[in-house]
CSV table of C-alpha atoms in Angstrom, one decimal:
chain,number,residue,atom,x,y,z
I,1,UNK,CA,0.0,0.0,0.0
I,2,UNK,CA,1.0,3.4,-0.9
I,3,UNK,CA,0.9,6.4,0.9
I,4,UNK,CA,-1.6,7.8,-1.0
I,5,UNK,CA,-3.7,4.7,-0.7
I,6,UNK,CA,-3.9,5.4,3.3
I,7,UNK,CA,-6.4,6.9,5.1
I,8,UNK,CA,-5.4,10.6,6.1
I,9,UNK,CA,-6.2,9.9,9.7
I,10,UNK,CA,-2.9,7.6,9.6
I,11,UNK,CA,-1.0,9.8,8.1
I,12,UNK,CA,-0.9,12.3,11.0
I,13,UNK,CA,0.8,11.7,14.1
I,14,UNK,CA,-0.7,11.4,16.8
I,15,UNK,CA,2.3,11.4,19.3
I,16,UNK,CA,3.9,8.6,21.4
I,17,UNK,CA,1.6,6.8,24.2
I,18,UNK,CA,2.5,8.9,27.7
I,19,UNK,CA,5.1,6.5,29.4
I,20,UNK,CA,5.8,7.1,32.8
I,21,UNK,CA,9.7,8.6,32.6
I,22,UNK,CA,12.8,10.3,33.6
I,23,UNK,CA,10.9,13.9,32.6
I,24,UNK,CA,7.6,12.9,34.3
I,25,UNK,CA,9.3,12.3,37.5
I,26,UNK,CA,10.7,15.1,37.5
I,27,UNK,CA,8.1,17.4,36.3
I,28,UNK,CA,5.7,15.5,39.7
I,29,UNK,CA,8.7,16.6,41.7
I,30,UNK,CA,8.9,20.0,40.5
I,31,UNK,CA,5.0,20.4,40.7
I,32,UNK,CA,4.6,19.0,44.8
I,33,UNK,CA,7.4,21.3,45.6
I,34,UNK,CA,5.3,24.2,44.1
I,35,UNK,CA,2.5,23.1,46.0
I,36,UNK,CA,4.3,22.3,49.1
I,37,UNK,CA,5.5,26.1,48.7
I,38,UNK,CA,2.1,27.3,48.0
I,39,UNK,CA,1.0,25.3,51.1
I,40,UNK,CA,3.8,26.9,53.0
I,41,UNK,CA,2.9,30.7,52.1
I,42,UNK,CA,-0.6,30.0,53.2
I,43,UNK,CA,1.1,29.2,56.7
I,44,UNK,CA,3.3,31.5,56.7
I,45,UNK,CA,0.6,34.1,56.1
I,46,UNK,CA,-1.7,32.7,58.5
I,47,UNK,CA,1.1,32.2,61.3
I,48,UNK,CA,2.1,36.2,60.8
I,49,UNK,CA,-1.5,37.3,61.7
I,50,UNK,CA,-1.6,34.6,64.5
I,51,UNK,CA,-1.2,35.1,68.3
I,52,UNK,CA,-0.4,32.6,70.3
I,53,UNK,CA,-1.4,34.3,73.4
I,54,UNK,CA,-4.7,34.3,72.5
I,55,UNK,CA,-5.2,30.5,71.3
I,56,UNK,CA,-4.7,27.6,73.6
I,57,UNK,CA,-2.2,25.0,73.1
I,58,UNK,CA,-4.9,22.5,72.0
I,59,UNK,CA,-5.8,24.9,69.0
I,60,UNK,CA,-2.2,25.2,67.8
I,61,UNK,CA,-1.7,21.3,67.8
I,62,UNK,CA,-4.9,21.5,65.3
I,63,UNK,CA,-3.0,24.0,63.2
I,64,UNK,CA,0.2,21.6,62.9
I,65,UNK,CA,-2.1,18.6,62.3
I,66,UNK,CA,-3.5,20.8,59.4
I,67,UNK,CA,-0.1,21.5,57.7
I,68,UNK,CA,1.0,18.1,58.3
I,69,UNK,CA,-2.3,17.3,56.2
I,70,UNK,CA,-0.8,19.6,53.7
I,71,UNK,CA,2.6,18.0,53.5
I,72,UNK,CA,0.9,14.6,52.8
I,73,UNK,CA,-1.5,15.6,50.4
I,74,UNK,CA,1.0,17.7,48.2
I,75,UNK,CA,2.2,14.5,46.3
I,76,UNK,CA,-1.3,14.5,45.0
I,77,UNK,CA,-1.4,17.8,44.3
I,78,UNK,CA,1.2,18.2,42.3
I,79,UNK,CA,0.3,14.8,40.4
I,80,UNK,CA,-3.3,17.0,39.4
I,81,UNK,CA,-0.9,20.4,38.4
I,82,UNK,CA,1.1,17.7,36.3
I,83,UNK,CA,-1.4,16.5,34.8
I,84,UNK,CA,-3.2,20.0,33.9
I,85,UNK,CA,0.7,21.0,32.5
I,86,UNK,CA,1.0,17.5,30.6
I,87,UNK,CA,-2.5,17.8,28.9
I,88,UNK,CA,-1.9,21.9,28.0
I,89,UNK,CA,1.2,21.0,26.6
I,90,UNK,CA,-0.5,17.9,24.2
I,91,UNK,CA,-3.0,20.2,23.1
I,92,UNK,CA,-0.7,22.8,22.1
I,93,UNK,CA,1.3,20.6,19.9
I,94,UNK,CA,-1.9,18.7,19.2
I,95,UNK,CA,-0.8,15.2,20.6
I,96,UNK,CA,-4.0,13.1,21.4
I,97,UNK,CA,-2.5,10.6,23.6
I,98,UNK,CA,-3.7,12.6,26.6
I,99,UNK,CA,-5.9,13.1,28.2
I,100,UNK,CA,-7.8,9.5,27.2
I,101,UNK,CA,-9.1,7.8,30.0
I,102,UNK,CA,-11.2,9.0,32.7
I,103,UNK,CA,-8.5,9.1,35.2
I,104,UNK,CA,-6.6,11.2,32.7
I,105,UNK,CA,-9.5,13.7,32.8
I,106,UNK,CA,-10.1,13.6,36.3
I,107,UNK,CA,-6.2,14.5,37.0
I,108,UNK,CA,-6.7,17.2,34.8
I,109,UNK,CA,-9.7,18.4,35.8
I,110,UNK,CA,-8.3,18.3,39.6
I,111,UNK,CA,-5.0,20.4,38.7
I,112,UNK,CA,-7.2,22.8,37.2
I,113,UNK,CA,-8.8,23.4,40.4
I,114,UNK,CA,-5.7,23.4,42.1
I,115,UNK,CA,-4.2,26.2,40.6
I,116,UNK,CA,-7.2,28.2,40.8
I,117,UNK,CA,-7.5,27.4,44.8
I,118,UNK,CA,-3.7,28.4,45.4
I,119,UNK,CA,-4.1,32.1,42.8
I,120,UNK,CA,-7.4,33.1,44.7
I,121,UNK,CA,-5.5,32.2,48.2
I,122,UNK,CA,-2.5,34.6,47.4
I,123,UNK,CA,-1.7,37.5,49.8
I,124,UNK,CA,-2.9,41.0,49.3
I,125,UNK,CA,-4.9,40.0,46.7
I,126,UNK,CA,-8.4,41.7,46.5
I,127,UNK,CA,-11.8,40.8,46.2
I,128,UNK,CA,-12.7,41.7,42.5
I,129,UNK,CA,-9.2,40.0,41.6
I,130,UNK,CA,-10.2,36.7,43.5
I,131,UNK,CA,-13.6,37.1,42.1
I,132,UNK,CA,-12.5,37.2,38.9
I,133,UNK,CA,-10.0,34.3,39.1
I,134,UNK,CA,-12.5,31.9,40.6
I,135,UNK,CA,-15.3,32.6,38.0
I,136,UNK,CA,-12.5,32.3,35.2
I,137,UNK,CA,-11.1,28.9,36.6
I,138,UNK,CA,-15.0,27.5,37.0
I,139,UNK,CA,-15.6,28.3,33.2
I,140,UNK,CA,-12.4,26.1,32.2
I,141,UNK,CA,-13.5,23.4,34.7
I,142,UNK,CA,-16.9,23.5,32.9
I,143,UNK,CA,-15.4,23.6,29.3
I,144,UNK,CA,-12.9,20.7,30.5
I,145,UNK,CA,-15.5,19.1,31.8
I,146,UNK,CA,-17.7,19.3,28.7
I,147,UNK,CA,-14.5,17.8,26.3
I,148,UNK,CA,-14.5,14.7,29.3
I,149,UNK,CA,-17.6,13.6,28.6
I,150,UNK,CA,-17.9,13.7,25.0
I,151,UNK,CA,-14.6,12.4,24.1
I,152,UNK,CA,-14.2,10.0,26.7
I,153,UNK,CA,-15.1,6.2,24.6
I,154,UNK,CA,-16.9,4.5,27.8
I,155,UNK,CA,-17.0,2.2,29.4
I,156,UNK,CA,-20.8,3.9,30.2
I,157,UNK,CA,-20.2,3.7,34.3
I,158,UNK,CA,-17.0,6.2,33.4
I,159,UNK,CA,-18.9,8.4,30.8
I,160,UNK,CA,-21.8,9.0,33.1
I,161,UNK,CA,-19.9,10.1,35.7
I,162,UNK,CA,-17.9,12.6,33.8
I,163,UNK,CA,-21.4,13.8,32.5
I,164,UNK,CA,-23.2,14.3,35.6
I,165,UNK,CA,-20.1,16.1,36.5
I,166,UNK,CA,-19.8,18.3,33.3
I,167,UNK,CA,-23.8,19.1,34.1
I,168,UNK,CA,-22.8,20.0,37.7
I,169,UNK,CA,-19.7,22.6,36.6
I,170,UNK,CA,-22.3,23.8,33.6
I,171,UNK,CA,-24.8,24.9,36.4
I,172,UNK,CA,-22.2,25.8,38.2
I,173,UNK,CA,-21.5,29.0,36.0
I,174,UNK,CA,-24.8,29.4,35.5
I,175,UNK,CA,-25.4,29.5,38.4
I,176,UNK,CA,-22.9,32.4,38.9
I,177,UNK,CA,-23.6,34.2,35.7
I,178,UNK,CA,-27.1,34.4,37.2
I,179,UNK,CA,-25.7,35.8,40.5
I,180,UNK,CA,-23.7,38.5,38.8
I,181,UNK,CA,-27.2,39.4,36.3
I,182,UNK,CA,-29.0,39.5,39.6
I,183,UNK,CA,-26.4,41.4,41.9
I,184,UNK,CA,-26.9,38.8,44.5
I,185,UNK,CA,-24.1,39.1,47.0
I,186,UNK,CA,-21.6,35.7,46.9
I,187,UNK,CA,-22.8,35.2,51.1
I,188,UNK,CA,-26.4,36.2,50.4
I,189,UNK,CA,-28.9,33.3,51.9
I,190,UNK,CA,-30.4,32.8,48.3
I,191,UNK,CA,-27.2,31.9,46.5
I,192,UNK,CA,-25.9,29.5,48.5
I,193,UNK,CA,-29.1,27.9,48.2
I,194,UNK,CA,-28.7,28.1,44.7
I,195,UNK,CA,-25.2,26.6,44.6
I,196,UNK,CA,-26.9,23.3,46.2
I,197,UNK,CA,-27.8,21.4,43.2
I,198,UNK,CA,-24.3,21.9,41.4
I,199,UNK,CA,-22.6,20.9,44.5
I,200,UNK,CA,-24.9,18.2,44.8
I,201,UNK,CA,-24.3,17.0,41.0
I,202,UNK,CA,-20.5,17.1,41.8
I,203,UNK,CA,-20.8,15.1,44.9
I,204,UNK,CA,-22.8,12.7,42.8
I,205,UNK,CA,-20.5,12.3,40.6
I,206,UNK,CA,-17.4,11.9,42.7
I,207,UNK,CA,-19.5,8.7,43.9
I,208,UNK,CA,-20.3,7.7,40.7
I,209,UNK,CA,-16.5,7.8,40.0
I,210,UNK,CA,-15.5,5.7,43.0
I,211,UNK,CA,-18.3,2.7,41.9
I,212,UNK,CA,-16.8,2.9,38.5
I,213,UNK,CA,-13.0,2.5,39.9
I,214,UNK,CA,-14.4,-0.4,42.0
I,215,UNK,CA,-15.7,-2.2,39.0
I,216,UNK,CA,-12.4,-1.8,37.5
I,217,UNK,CA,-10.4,-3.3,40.5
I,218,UNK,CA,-12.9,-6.6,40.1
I,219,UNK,CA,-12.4,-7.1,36.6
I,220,UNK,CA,-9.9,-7.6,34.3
I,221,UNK,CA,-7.4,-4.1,34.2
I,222,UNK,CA,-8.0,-2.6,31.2
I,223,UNK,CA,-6.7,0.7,32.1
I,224,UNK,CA,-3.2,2.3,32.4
I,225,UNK,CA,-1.5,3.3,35.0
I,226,UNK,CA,-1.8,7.2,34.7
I,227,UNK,CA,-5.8,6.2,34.6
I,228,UNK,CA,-5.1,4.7,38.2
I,229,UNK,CA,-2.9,7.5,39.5
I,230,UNK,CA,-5.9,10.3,38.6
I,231,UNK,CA,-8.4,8.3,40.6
I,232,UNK,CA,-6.0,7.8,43.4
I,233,UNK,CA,-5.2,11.5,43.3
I,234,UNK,CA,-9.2,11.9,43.3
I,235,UNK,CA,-9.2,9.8,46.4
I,236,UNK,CA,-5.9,11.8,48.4
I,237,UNK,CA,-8.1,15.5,47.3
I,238,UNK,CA,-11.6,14.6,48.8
I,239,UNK,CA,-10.3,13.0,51.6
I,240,UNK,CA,-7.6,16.2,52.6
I,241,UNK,CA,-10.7,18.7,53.1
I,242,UNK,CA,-12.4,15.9,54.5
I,243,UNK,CA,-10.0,15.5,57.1
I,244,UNK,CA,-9.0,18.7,57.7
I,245,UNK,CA,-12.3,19.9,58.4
I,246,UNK,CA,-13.2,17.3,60.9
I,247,UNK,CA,-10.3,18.1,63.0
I,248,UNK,CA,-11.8,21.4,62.8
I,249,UNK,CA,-15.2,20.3,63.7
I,250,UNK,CA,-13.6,18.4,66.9
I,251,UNK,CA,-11.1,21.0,68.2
């Protein structure tokens, strides 16, 4: 067969499968030492405003249990930012070897929403700027979201998930774009009540994702191992607010 006798979707490359390597190790290093330092400044920031004198000794052993939190969980957070820097760099020399698989998505989707936590968190910023940062990382989330669940293949316990989550971010901005058109204050009463169902859609699907990885562990593998290191970095991000906040709840 000729070249001209193949079809022209062979004919373009579509980049090498992503292998875990050398430059991926280092690129997860380099990303959980930015988010260990982003954790850090937090402190830092928090500590600088902080009397001790006026806290008891029980409350600042809750406030080193919360940054040893931190230090645990920033492996997984910087897995998500390298994910979210892998998958802009394979669209912008439009590889489509990643994101594939759910996982990959969910990675992805996750260092999104980590970068966006750590810019609206930094020092001195102010309210309009947060604002804006927040509503601007929700409307990638969504449109991320959106290229999950459409280009994701199945199997259908994966794609639902990522669709009920795509419909949750979705409301989610409209849900915003409605509180701007309205001038309803972010604290009033009536919009947290409308933030309920998106939240509620997202919770959904973060269940629906942790059926559909225990269906994978009972059969046959079928996918890689970056698939399996988003869902466990899915795992490590809902259960560090989880924690953290119970340890609030009990101090």
């Amino acid at each position: 067969m000729t070249d001209a006798d193949r079809p022209a979707d062979s004919a373009q490359p579509s980049g090498r499968p992503l292998r875990l390597s050398i430059g991926l190790l280092l690129l997860w290093t380099t990303t959980t030492a930015l988010a260990l330092g982003l954790a850090s400044g937090l402190a830092r920031s928090r500590d600088a405003s902080f009397d001790a004198h006026l806290h008891s000794i029980s409350y600042q052993r809750m406030l080193r249990k919360q940054d040893l939190l931190w230090f645990m969980a920033a492996p997984a957070y910087g897995a998500a930012l390298a994910a979210a820097v892998v998958a802009a760099y394979k669209g912008a020399t439009q590889q489509r070897d990643f994101p594939t698989q759910p996982g990959h998505w969910i990675a992805v989707l996750l260092g999104i929403g980590t970068l966006g936590f750590f810019a609206t968190m930094i020092p001195d910023t102010d309210g309009p700027t947060q604002r804006l940062v927040a509503t601007a990382v929700i409307i990638t989330l969504a449109v991320v979201g959106c290229l999950a669940a459409s280009s994701t293949p199945g199997p259908r316990r994966w794609r639902s998930a990522l669709v009920v989550n795509a419909a949750g971010l979705c409301a989610l901005v409209a849900v915003m774009i409605a509180g701007r058109a309205s001038e309803l204050d972010a604290a009033a009463p009536a919009m947290w009540m409308l933030l309920v169902l998106p939240a509620l859609a997202i919770a959904v699907a973060v269940a629906m994702a942790a059926f559909a990885a225990a269906v994978d562990l009972v059969r046959p593998p079928s996918q890689g191992l970056f698939h399996w290191a988003g869902i466990l970095t899915l795992a490590v991000l809902v259960a560090h607010p989880a924690i953290a906040l119970s340890l609030l709840w009990n101090f």
